[in-house]
């Protein structure tokens, strides 16, 4: 579920989260954006909204895996840590397909 | 090291947090109120309702994906009835600590939110009756870091730099500079605020879950949540490494690979949307 900045919104995108201000829901989850909605959202002065679809990752996959190796470098010989790392690695790889 | 910050001085400084000019005013007000032993649900509800900004923050937090409380909660009185005194107290401290965390350690809030989500999911998977109670433990487990950073910024920065340089955890680095770690500091605070035992114990023992006598399950959950959130690299808890998991705590929870995959996916969604909600 990527967060898309207001400039990059396109008609046909679907809200992955309700858009609310304070406690008031303005557009419900699943709303399909048309030009009117996009213009109104543009007037609200927010930086972006969540739409359906795979998330765009902030860093490339290789870098994400390098950082993962780095985080685990001191504990791999400890019980269960190798298994935890493997599961997290599979999860991270899954974010890039 | 002989110039470590003395434990008695540390404790008295932490406990007089209300006197600090740098403490955000909401936190000061809430802290003073919670020191009163007898505060009840009704009084707490009234106090929140009389403060529109606080009401909005609490409701937004309860209704955000990170907490996943049941249904949509639209009023403070509904929230207090549904969630109970200790969860509401925890959330109150949570929203006021947010300001403090953002000011002191960039990324600590995100780490805490991550632990909130993961702790709740593990609690649900393990069939605990009140998963919200455990998620609040996740939210507040590192409150001691924010307070240490507020009061001893120079020393704490040194500890963080050392952790980064040598690859040790911030918990290990703290021990070189203070005679108590963030876990004890947090424990003093929630005790002073009369929080229930499971919250006091999870905060105190989240790095040593084997020592928890009253709430071993909750403490194991917060400990494992902390490890998983760091493993995924969500937020910044003061260091860049994953601590090893305590084997007994890990075995007690006995999570399957599917459970963990599920938890990681939820963590992803909740933390990306939570940045929006507060």
mmCIF file of C-alpha atoms in Angstrom:
data_model
loop_
_atom_site.group_PDB
_atom_site.id
_atom_site.type_symbol
_atom_site.label_atom_id
_atom_site.label_comp_id
_atom_site.label_asym_id
_atom_site.label_seq_id
_atom_site.Cartn_x
_atom_site.Cartn_y
_atom_site.Cartn_z
ATOM 1 C CA UNK A 1 0.000 0.000 0.000
ATOM 2 C CA UNK A 2 2.093 2.950 -1.214
ATOM 3 C CA UNK A 3 1.695 6.526 -0.084
ATOM 4 C CA UNK A 4 1.386 8.676 -3.186
ATOM 5 C CA UNK A 5 2.076 12.388 -3.137
ATOM 6 C CA UNK A 6 -0.756 14.675 -4.209
ATOM 7 C CA UNK A 7 0.943 15.680 -7.497
ATOM 8 C CA UNK A 8 1.267 12.034 -8.532
ATOM 9 C CA UNK A 9 -2.373 11.017 -7.945
ATOM 10 C CA UNK A 10 -4.123 9.679 -11.043
ATOM 11 C CA UNK A 11 -7.769 8.969 -11.771
ATOM 12 C CA UNK A 12 -8.696 5.354 -11.129
ATOM 13 C CA UNK A 13 -6.435 4.974 -8.073
ATOM 14 C CA UNK A 14 -8.236 3.466 -5.100
ATOM 15 C CA UNK A 15 -7.887 4.674 -1.493
ATOM 16 C CA UNK A 16 -6.307 2.030 0.720
ATOM 17 C CA UNK A 17 -7.230 3.959 3.902
ATOM 18 C CA UNK A 18 -10.062 6.316 4.632
ATOM 19 C CA UNK A 19 -9.020 9.935 4.247
ATOM 20 C CA UNK A 20 -9.916 11.817 7.389
ATOM 21 C CA UNK A 21 -9.390 15.183 8.962
ATOM 22 C CA UNK A 22 -9.635 15.210 12.727
ATOM 23 C CA UNK A 23 -12.251 12.607 13.509
ATOM 24 C CA UNK A 24 -14.219 13.112 10.324
ATOM 25 C CA UNK A 25 -13.912 10.679 7.448
ATOM 26 C CA UNK A 26 -13.933 12.631 4.181
ATOM 27 C CA UNK A 27 -13.470 9.804 1.681
ATOM 28 C CA UNK A 28 -13.996 6.173 2.611
ATOM 29 C CA UNK A 29 -11.605 3.303 2.075
ATOM 30 C CA UNK A 30 -11.968 1.908 -1.465
ATOM 31 C CA UNK A 31 -13.024 5.230 -3.019
ATOM 32 C CA UNK A 32 -11.902 5.360 -6.656
ATOM 33 C CA UNK A 33 -10.340 8.743 -7.368
ATOM 34 C CA UNK A 34 -11.757 10.934 -10.145
ATOM 35 C CA UNK A 35 -10.572 14.385 -11.207
ATOM 36 C CA UNK A 36 -12.852 16.189 -8.774
ATOM 37 C CA UNK A 37 -11.602 14.214 -5.787
ATOM 38 C CA UNK A 38 -7.991 14.703 -6.839
ATOM 39 C CA UNK A 39 -8.522 18.468 -7.096
ATOM 40 C CA UNK A 40 -10.193 18.589 -3.655
ATOM 41 C CA UNK A 41 -7.414 16.522 -2.111
ATOM 42 C CA UNK A 42 -4.970 18.936 -3.720
ATOM 43 C CA UNK A 43 -6.725 21.822 -1.969
ATOM 44 C CA UNK A 44 -6.422 20.189 1.449
ATOM 45 C CA UNK A 45 -2.734 20.890 1.810
ATOM 46 C CA UNK A 46 -1.685 17.332 2.689
ATOM 47 C CA UNK A 47 1.448 15.668 1.407
ATOM 48 C CA UNK A 48 0.014 12.381 0.196
ATOM 49 C CA UNK A 49 -2.508 9.575 0.603
ATOM 50 C CA UNK A 50 -2.435 5.785 0.698
ATOM 51 C CA UNK A 51 -3.615 3.935 -2.385
ATOM 52 C CA UNK A 52 -3.926 0.231 -3.174
ATOM 53 C CA UNK A 53 -1.044 -1.593 -4.798
ATOM 54 C CA UNK A 54 2.455 -2.731 -3.895
ATOM 55 C CA UNK A 55 4.484 -0.264 -1.811
ATOM 56 C CA UNK A 56 7.383 1.540 -3.309
ATOM 57 C CA UNK A 57 10.416 0.815 -1.175
ATOM 58 C CA UNK A 58 12.572 3.711 0.033
ATOM 59 C CA UNK A 59 15.837 1.867 -0.662
ATOM 60 C CA UNK A 60 16.880 -0.663 -3.349
ATOM 61 C CA UNK A 61 16.669 -4.352 -2.481
ATOM 62 C CA UNK A 62 20.422 -4.896 -2.369
ATOM 63 C CA UNK A 63 20.824 -2.084 0.115
ATOM 64 C CA UNK A 64 17.976 -3.414 2.264
ATOM 65 C CA UNK A 65 19.646 -6.837 2.425
ATOM 66 C CA UNK A 66 23.040 -5.278 3.162
ATOM 67 C CA UNK A 67 21.529 -3.387 6.094
ATOM 68 C CA UNK A 68 19.844 -6.569 7.296
ATOM 69 C CA UNK A 69 23.201 -8.421 7.283
ATOM 70 C CA UNK A 70 24.735 -5.518 9.151
ATOM 71 C CA UNK A 71 22.026 -5.531 11.847
ATOM 72 C CA UNK A 72 22.437 -9.252 12.497
ATOM 73 C CA UNK A 73 26.224 -9.406 12.249
ATOM 74 C CA UNK A 74 26.882 -9.952 15.979
ATOM 75 C CA UNK A 75 24.120 -12.380 16.868
ATOM 76 C CA UNK A 76 23.911 -15.014 14.146
ATOM 77 C CA UNK A 77 25.495 -17.671 16.334
ATOM 78 C CA UNK A 78 22.926 -17.079 19.103
ATOM 79 C CA UNK A 79 19.958 -19.454 19.366
ATOM 80 C CA UNK A 80 17.101 -18.825 16.889
ATOM 81 C CA UNK A 81 18.686 -15.723 15.385
ATOM 82 C CA UNK A 82 19.586 -17.327 12.093
ATOM 83 C CA UNK A 83 15.988 -18.485 11.704
ATOM 84 C CA UNK A 84 14.602 -15.040 12.539
ATOM 85 C CA UNK A 85 16.947 -13.460 10.037
ATOM 86 C CA UNK A 86 15.909 -15.899 7.323
ATOM 87 C CA UNK A 87 12.206 -15.116 7.832
ATOM 88 C CA UNK A 88 12.825 -11.366 7.804
ATOM 89 C CA UNK A 89 14.981 -11.710 4.691
ATOM 90 C CA UNK A 90 12.222 -13.564 2.854
ATOM 91 C CA UNK A 91 9.773 -10.875 3.927
ATOM 92 C CA UNK A 92 12.035 -8.092 2.643
ATOM 93 C CA UNK A 93 12.617 -9.897 -0.659
ATOM 94 C CA UNK A 94 8.864 -10.246 -1.032
ATOM 95 C CA UNK A 95 8.500 -6.464 -0.901
ATOM 96 C CA UNK A 96 10.441 -6.091 -4.147
ATOM 97 C CA UNK A 97 8.544 -8.368 -6.513
ATOM 98 C CA UNK B 1 34.101 3.791 34.866
ATOM 99 C CA UNK B 2 33.969 5.884 38.030
ATOM 100 C CA UNK B 3 32.186 8.873 36.522
ATOM 101 C CA UNK B 4 29.006 6.945 35.788
ATOM 102 C CA UNK B 5 25.860 8.758 36.700
ATOM 103 C CA UNK B 6 24.901 7.662 40.180
ATOM 104 C CA UNK B 7 21.754 5.616 40.545
ATOM 105 C CA UNK B 8 20.211 7.637 43.384
ATOM 106 C CA UNK B 9 20.761 10.914 41.635
ATOM 107 C CA UNK B 10 19.445 9.439 38.429
ATOM 108 C CA UNK B 11 16.314 8.165 40.088
ATOM 109 C CA UNK B 12 15.583 11.422 41.853
ATOM 110 C CA UNK B 13 16.102 13.350 38.613
ATOM 111 C CA UNK B 14 13.837 11.020 36.690
ATOM 112 C CA UNK B 15 11.145 11.146 39.327
ATOM 113 C CA UNK B 16 11.166 14.925 39.422
ATOM 114 C CA UNK B 17 10.538 15.019 35.694
ATOM 115 C CA UNK B 18 7.636 17.430 36.221
ATOM 116 C CA UNK B 19 9.998 20.137 37.354
ATOM 117 C CA UNK B 20 12.002 20.088 34.141
ATOM 118 C CA UNK B 21 11.382 23.165 32.014
ATOM 119 C CA UNK B 22 11.990 21.105 28.863
ATOM 120 C CA UNK B 23 9.233 18.578 29.550
ATOM 121 C CA UNK B 24 6.325 19.123 27.131
ATOM 122 C CA UNK B 25 3.425 20.704 28.976
ATOM 123 C CA UNK B 26 0.909 17.959 28.181
ATOM 124 C CA UNK B 27 3.194 15.316 29.627
ATOM 125 C CA UNK B 28 3.787 17.415 32.745
ATOM 126 C CA UNK B 29 0.074 17.870 33.304
ATOM 127 C CA UNK B 30 -0.694 14.198 32.775
ATOM 128 C CA UNK B 31 2.206 13.118 34.926
ATOM 129 C CA UNK B 32 1.088 15.270 37.850
ATOM 130 C CA UNK B 33 -2.417 13.910 37.530
ATOM 131 C CA UNK B 34 -1.317 10.292 37.441
ATOM 132 C CA UNK B 35 0.735 10.615 40.580
ATOM 133 C CA UNK B 36 -2.546 10.810 42.431
ATOM 134 C CA UNK B 37 -3.188 7.289 43.580
ATOM 135 C CA UNK B 38 -6.925 7.531 43.339
ATOM 136 C CA UNK B 39 -7.576 8.747 39.830
ATOM 137 C CA UNK B 40 -10.587 6.946 38.421
ATOM 138 C CA UNK B 41 -11.840 6.236 34.957
ATOM 139 C CA UNK B 42 -14.527 8.878 35.149
ATOM 140 C CA UNK B 43 -12.187 11.639 36.251
ATOM 141 C CA UNK B 44 -9.719 10.689 33.548
ATOM 142 C CA UNK B 45 -12.445 10.698 30.905
ATOM 143 C CA UNK B 46 -13.638 14.131 31.992
ATOM 144 C CA UNK B 47 -10.153 15.499 31.923
ATOM 145 C CA UNK B 48 -9.558 14.284 28.368
ATOM 146 C CA UNK B 49 -12.971 15.475 27.192
ATOM 147 C CA UNK B 50 -12.270 18.967 28.477
ATOM 148 C CA UNK B 51 -9.208 19.209 26.285
ATOM 149 C CA UNK B 52 -10.157 19.150 22.589
ATOM 150 C CA UNK B 53 -6.592 18.725 21.356
ATOM 151 C CA UNK B 54 -5.999 15.786 23.656
ATOM 152 C CA UNK B 55 -9.367 14.247 22.735
ATOM 153 C CA UNK B 56 -8.520 14.444 19.047
ATOM 154 C CA UNK B 57 -5.100 12.885 19.579
ATOM 155 C CA UNK B 58 -6.423 10.029 21.682
ATOM 156 C CA UNK B 59 -9.249 9.221 19.258
ATOM 157 C CA UNK B 60 -6.967 9.400 16.251
ATOM 158 C CA UNK B 61 -4.543 7.044 17.934
ATOM 159 C CA UNK B 62 -7.215 4.550 18.973
ATOM 160 C CA UNK B 63 -8.673 4.488 15.476
ATOM 161 C CA UNK B 64 -5.366 4.230 13.627
ATOM 162 C CA UNK B 65 -4.246 1.011 11.983
ATOM 163 C CA UNK B 66 -1.373 0.691 14.439
ATOM 164 C CA UNK B 67 -3.690 -0.009 17.356
ATOM 165 C CA UNK B 68 -6.487 -1.833 15.678
ATOM 166 C CA UNK B 69 -8.876 -1.399 18.552
ATOM 167 C CA UNK B 70 -12.266 -2.928 17.868
ATOM 168 C CA UNK B 71 -14.645 -0.937 15.671
ATOM 169 C CA UNK B 72 -14.635 2.773 15.253
ATOM 170 C CA UNK B 73 -14.491 4.655 18.539
ATOM 171 C CA UNK B 74 -15.854 8.163 18.309
ATOM 172 C CA UNK B 75 -16.037 9.447 21.864
ATOM 173 C CA UNK B 76 -13.802 9.468 24.903
ATOM 174 C CA UNK B 77 -16.511 7.998 27.113
ATOM 175 C CA UNK B 78 -16.955 5.106 24.693
ATOM 176 C CA UNK B 79 -13.196 4.578 24.634
ATOM 177 C CA UNK B 80 -12.859 4.570 28.413
ATOM 178 C CA UNK B 81 -15.679 2.037 28.772
ATOM 179 C CA UNK B 82 -14.320 -0.223 26.070
ATOM 180 C CA UNK B 83 -10.635 -0.125 26.895
ATOM 181 C CA UNK B 84 -10.492 0.391 30.639
ATOM 182 C CA UNK B 85 -8.387 2.495 32.948
ATOM 183 C CA UNK B 86 -4.925 1.105 32.342
ATOM 184 C CA UNK B 87 -5.129 1.225 28.545
ATOM 185 C CA UNK B 88 -6.442 4.794 28.600
ATOM 186 C CA UNK B 89 -3.721 5.834 31.029
ATOM 187 C CA UNK B 90 -1.134 4.217 28.788
ATOM 188 C CA UNK B 91 -2.473 5.946 25.687
ATOM 189 C CA UNK B 92 -2.484 9.291 27.479
ATOM 190 C CA UNK B 93 1.159 8.891 28.366
ATOM 191 C CA UNK B 94 1.714 7.575 24.842
ATOM 192 C CA UNK B 95 0.367 10.631 23.052
ATOM 193 C CA UNK B 96 2.246 13.008 25.307
ATOM 194 C CA UNK B 97 5.440 11.003 25.071
ATOM 195 C CA UNK B 98 5.193 11.171 21.281
ATOM 196 C CA UNK B 99 6.075 14.864 21.427
ATOM 197 C CA UNK B 100 8.966 14.106 23.744
ATOM 198 C CA UNK B 101 10.309 11.280 21.587
ATOM 199 C CA UNK B 102 10.133 13.326 18.408
ATOM 200 C CA UNK B 103 12.088 16.047 20.142
ATOM 201 C CA UNK B 104 14.756 13.822 21.633
ATOM 202 C CA UNK B 105 15.406 10.816 19.401
ATOM 203 C CA UNK B 106 14.271 10.754 15.781
ATOM 204 C CA UNK B 107 12.943 7.298 14.995
ATOM 205 C CA UNK B 108 12.167 6.204 18.547
ATOM 206 C CA UNK B 109 8.490 6.888 18.057
ATOM 207 C CA UNK B 110 8.402 4.747 14.945
ATOM 208 C CA UNK B 111 10.194 1.947 16.772
ATOM 209 C CA UNK B 112 7.667 2.210 19.614
ATOM 210 C CA UNK B 113 4.722 2.166 17.221
ATOM 211 C CA UNK B 114 6.184 -0.883 15.539
ATOM 212 C CA UNK B 115 6.403 -2.650 18.907
ATOM 213 C CA UNK B 116 2.811 -1.629 19.650
ATOM 214 C CA UNK B 117 1.582 -3.369 16.498
ATOM 215 C CA UNK B 118 3.737 -6.459 16.879
ATOM 216 C CA UNK B 119 2.964 -6.868 20.595
ATOM 217 C CA UNK B 120 -0.758 -6.704 19.893
ATOM 218 C CA UNK B 121 -0.518 -9.238 17.088
ATOM 219 C CA UNK B 122 1.466 -11.709 19.168
ATOM 220 C CA UNK B 123 -0.982 -11.256 22.056
ATOM 221 C CA UNK B 124 -3.862 -12.012 19.696
ATOM 222 C CA UNK B 125 -2.137 -15.039 18.235
ATOM 223 C CA UNK B 126 -1.488 -16.344 21.724
ATOM 224 C CA UNK B 127 -5.115 -15.818 22.686
ATOM 225 C CA UNK B 128 -4.494 -13.298 25.472
ATOM 226 C CA UNK B 129 -7.731 -11.811 26.753
ATOM 227 C CA UNK B 130 -6.690 -8.186 26.533
ATOM 228 C CA UNK B 131 -4.341 -7.646 23.591
ATOM 229 C CA UNK B 132 -4.806 -3.862 23.932
ATOM 230 C CA UNK B 133 -3.114 -4.005 27.329
ATOM 231 C CA UNK B 134 -0.084 -5.660 25.770
ATOM 232 C CA UNK B 135 0.022 -3.234 22.857
ATOM 233 C CA UNK B 136 0.271 -0.358 25.348
ATOM 234 C CA UNK B 137 3.258 -2.133 26.936
ATOM 235 C CA UNK B 138 4.864 -2.129 23.481
ATOM 236 C CA UNK B 139 4.109 1.543 23.057
ATOM 237 C CA UNK B 140 5.734 2.562 26.336
ATOM 238 C CA UNK B 141 8.564 0.026 26.740
ATOM 239 C CA UNK B 142 11.286 2.506 25.724
ATOM 240 C CA UNK B 143 9.916 5.549 27.527
ATOM 241 C CA UNK B 144 13.086 5.526 29.665
ATOM 242 C CA UNK B 145 15.202 6.344 26.602
ATOM 243 C CA UNK B 146 13.239 9.498 25.866
ATOM 244 C CA UNK B 147 13.569 10.633 29.472
ATOM 245 C CA UNK B 148 17.303 9.876 29.680
ATOM 246 C CA UNK B 149 17.786 11.756 26.422
ATOM 247 C CA UNK B 150 15.807 14.696 27.777
ATOM 248 C CA UNK B 151 17.771 14.947 30.991
ATOM 249 C CA UNK B 152 21.228 13.797 29.944
ATOM 250 C CA UNK B 153 21.365 14.626 26.250
ATOM 251 C CA UNK B 154 25.176 14.923 26.074
ATOM 252 C CA UNK B 155 25.894 11.689 27.879
ATOM 253 C CA UNK B 156 23.167 9.803 26.038
ATOM 254 C CA UNK B 157 24.431 11.027 22.683
ATOM 255 C CA UNK B 158 27.849 9.680 23.603
ATOM 256 C CA UNK B 159 26.304 6.318 24.445
ATOM 257 C CA UNK B 160 24.496 6.244 21.095
ATOM 258 C CA UNK B 161 27.682 7.138 19.219
ATOM 259 C CA UNK B 162 29.524 4.402 21.040
ATOM 260 C CA UNK B 163 26.816 1.884 20.176
ATOM 261 C CA UNK B 164 26.991 2.895 16.543
ATOM 262 C CA UNK B 165 30.788 2.754 16.424
ATOM 263 C CA UNK B 166 31.275 -0.550 18.203
ATOM 264 C CA UNK B 167 28.146 -2.405 17.116
ATOM 265 C CA UNK B 168 26.832 -2.980 20.642
ATOM 266 C CA UNK B 169 23.203 -2.293 21.582
ATOM 267 C CA UNK B 170 22.190 0.983 23.186
ATOM 268 C CA UNK B 171 21.164 -1.003 26.259
ATOM 269 C CA UNK B 172 24.745 -2.257 26.611
ATOM 270 C CA UNK B 173 26.197 1.181 25.885
ATOM 271 C CA UNK B 174 24.002 2.839 28.531
ATOM 272 C CA UNK B 175 25.573 0.657 31.195
ATOM 273 C CA UNK B 176 28.921 2.358 30.569
ATOM 274 C CA UNK B 177 27.537 5.783 31.419
ATOM 275 C CA UNK B 178 24.663 5.290 33.825
ATOM 276 C CA UNK B 179 24.260 3.075 36.852
ATOM 277 C CA UNK B 180 20.813 2.122 35.566
ATOM 278 C CA UNK B 181 19.487 1.551 32.047
ATOM 279 C CA UNK B 182 16.425 2.883 30.224
ATOM 280 C CA UNK B 183 14.519 -0.189 31.391
ATOM 281 C CA UNK B 184 14.897 0.792 35.060
ATOM 282 C CA UNK B 185 14.250 4.437 34.295
ATOM 283 C CA UNK B 186 10.990 3.573 32.540
ATOM 284 C CA UNK B 187 10.040 1.283 35.383
ATOM 285 C CA UNK B 188 10.529 4.044 37.975
ATOM 286 C CA UNK B 189 8.317 6.325 35.955
ATOM 287 C CA UNK B 190 5.382 3.996 35.412
ATOM 288 C CA UNK B 191 5.543 2.983 39.038
ATOM 289 C CA UNK B 192 5.338 6.619 40.039
ATOM 290 C CA UNK B 193 2.299 6.929 37.781
ATOM 291 C CA UNK B 194 0.642 3.910 39.439
ATOM 292 C CA UNK B 195 0.495 1.790 36.325
ATOM 293 C CA UNK B 196 -0.602 -1.826 36.689
ATOM 294 C CA UNK B 197 1.925 -4.543 37.421
ATOM 295 C CA UNK B 198 2.104 -6.034 33.927
ATOM 296 C CA UNK B 199 3.138 -2.679 32.500
ATOM 297 C CA UNK B 200 5.708 -2.102 35.214
ATOM 298 C CA UNK B 201 7.203 -5.555 34.657
ATOM 299 C CA UNK B 202 7.249 -5.510 30.861
ATOM 300 C CA UNK B 203 9.088 -2.201 30.880
ATOM 301 C CA UNK B 204 11.515 -3.233 33.578
ATOM 302 C CA UNK B 205 12.359 -6.624 32.112
ATOM 303 C CA UNK B 206 11.960 -6.242 28.361
ATOM 304 C CA UNK B 207 15.670 -7.002 27.983
ATOM 305 C CA UNK B 208 15.668 -9.724 30.649
ATOM 306 C CA UNK B 209 12.290 -11.419 30.266
ATOM 307 C CA UNK B 210 13.379 -14.389 32.384
ATOM 308 C CA UNK B 211 13.215 -12.180 35.499
ATOM 309 C CA UNK B 212 9.535 -11.365 35.179
ATOM 310 C CA UNK B 213 7.555 -13.083 37.922
ATOM 311 C CA UNK B 214 4.073 -11.584 37.599
ATOM 312 C CA UNK B 215 3.727 -11.200 33.832
ATOM 313 C CA UNK B 216 6.150 -13.555 32.088
ATOM 314 C CA UNK B 217 3.926 -13.906 29.010
ATOM 315 C CA UNK B 218 3.434 -10.170 28.468
ATOM 316 C CA UNK B 219 7.124 -9.519 29.089
ATOM 317 C CA UNK B 220 8.146 -12.240 26.620
ATOM 318 C CA UNK B 221 5.813 -10.674 24.053
ATOM 319 C CA UNK B 222 7.307 -7.189 24.384
ATOM 320 C CA UNK B 223 10.833 -8.635 24.331
ATOM 321 C CA UNK B 224 10.188 -10.586 21.132
ATOM 322 C CA UNK B 225 8.306 -7.637 19.583
ATOM 323 C CA UNK B 226 11.361 -5.455 20.208
ATOM 324 C CA UNK B 227 13.628 -8.023 18.531
ATOM 325 C CA UNK B 228 11.342 -8.422 15.492
ATOM 326 C CA UNK B 229 10.886 -4.681 14.961
ATOM 327 C CA UNK B 230 14.654 -4.183 15.094
ATOM 328 C CA UNK B 231 15.155 -7.183 12.816
ATOM 329 C CA UNK B 232 12.941 -5.494 10.227
ATOM 330 C CA UNK B 233 14.753 -2.192 10.810
ATOM 331 C CA UNK B 234 11.669 -0.103 11.604
ATOM 332 C CA UNK B 235 12.495 3.209 13.265
ATOM 333 C CA UNK B 236 15.576 3.956 15.318
ATOM 334 C CA UNK B 237 15.811 2.758 18.941
ATOM 335 C CA UNK B 238 19.244 4.294 19.597
ATOM 336 C CA UNK B 239 21.414 1.698 17.840
ATOM 337 C CA UNK B 240 21.580 -0.172 14.540
ATOM 338 C CA UNK B 241 21.817 -3.793 15.672
ATOM 339 C CA UNK B 242 19.453 -6.615 16.552
ATOM 340 C CA UNK B 243 19.882 -7.956 20.089
ATOM 341 C CA UNK B 244 19.735 -11.724 20.493
ATOM 342 C CA UNK B 245 16.391 -13.112 21.507
ATOM 343 C CA UNK B 246 16.079 -14.706 24.926
ATOM 344 C CA UNK B 247 15.615 -18.418 24.095
ATOM 345 C CA UNK B 248 13.088 -19.133 26.868
ATOM 346 C CA UNK B 249 10.926 -16.170 25.831
ATOM 347 C CA UNK B 250 11.077 -17.238 22.196
ATOM 348 C CA UNK B 251 10.126 -20.804 23.091
ATOM 349 C CA UNK B 252 7.287 -19.642 25.329
ATOM 350 C CA UNK B 253 5.660 -17.837 22.399
ATOM 351 C CA UNK B 254 6.437 -20.590 19.901
ATOM 352 C CA UNK B 255 5.589 -18.525 16.808
ATOM 353 C CA UNK B 256 5.502 -20.314 13.451
ATOM 354 C CA UNK B 257 7.125 -18.933 10.298
ATOM 355 C CA UNK B 258 3.665 -18.095 9.042
ATOM 356 C CA UNK B 259 2.881 -16.185 12.243
ATOM 357 C CA UNK B 260 6.037 -14.134 11.874
ATOM 358 C CA UNK B 261 5.448 -13.456 8.173
ATOM 359 C CA UNK B 262 1.955 -12.295 9.009
ATOM 360 C CA UNK B 263 3.274 -10.046 11.789
ATOM 361 C CA UNK B 264 5.892 -8.496 9.486
ATOM 362 C CA UNK B 265 3.291 -7.697 6.821
ATOM 363 C CA UNK B 266 1.061 -5.983 9.371
ATOM 364 C CA UNK B 267 4.026 -4.105 10.756
ATOM 365 C CA UNK B 268 4.742 -2.814 7.263
ATOM 366 C CA UNK B 269 1.207 -1.515 6.707
ATOM 367 C CA UNK B 270 0.637 -0.096 10.154
ATOM 368 C CA UNK B 271 3.877 1.831 10.423
ATOM 369 C CA UNK B 272 3.593 3.342 6.967
ATOM 370 C CA UNK B 273 0.073 4.563 7.685
ATOM 371 C CA UNK B 274 0.753 5.559 11.292
ATOM 372 C CA UNK B 275 3.143 8.254 10.198
ATOM 373 C CA UNK B 276 0.061 9.981 8.841
ATOM 374 C CA UNK B 277 -2.204 9.571 11.823
ATOM 375 C CA UNK B 278 -0.503 11.396 14.671
#
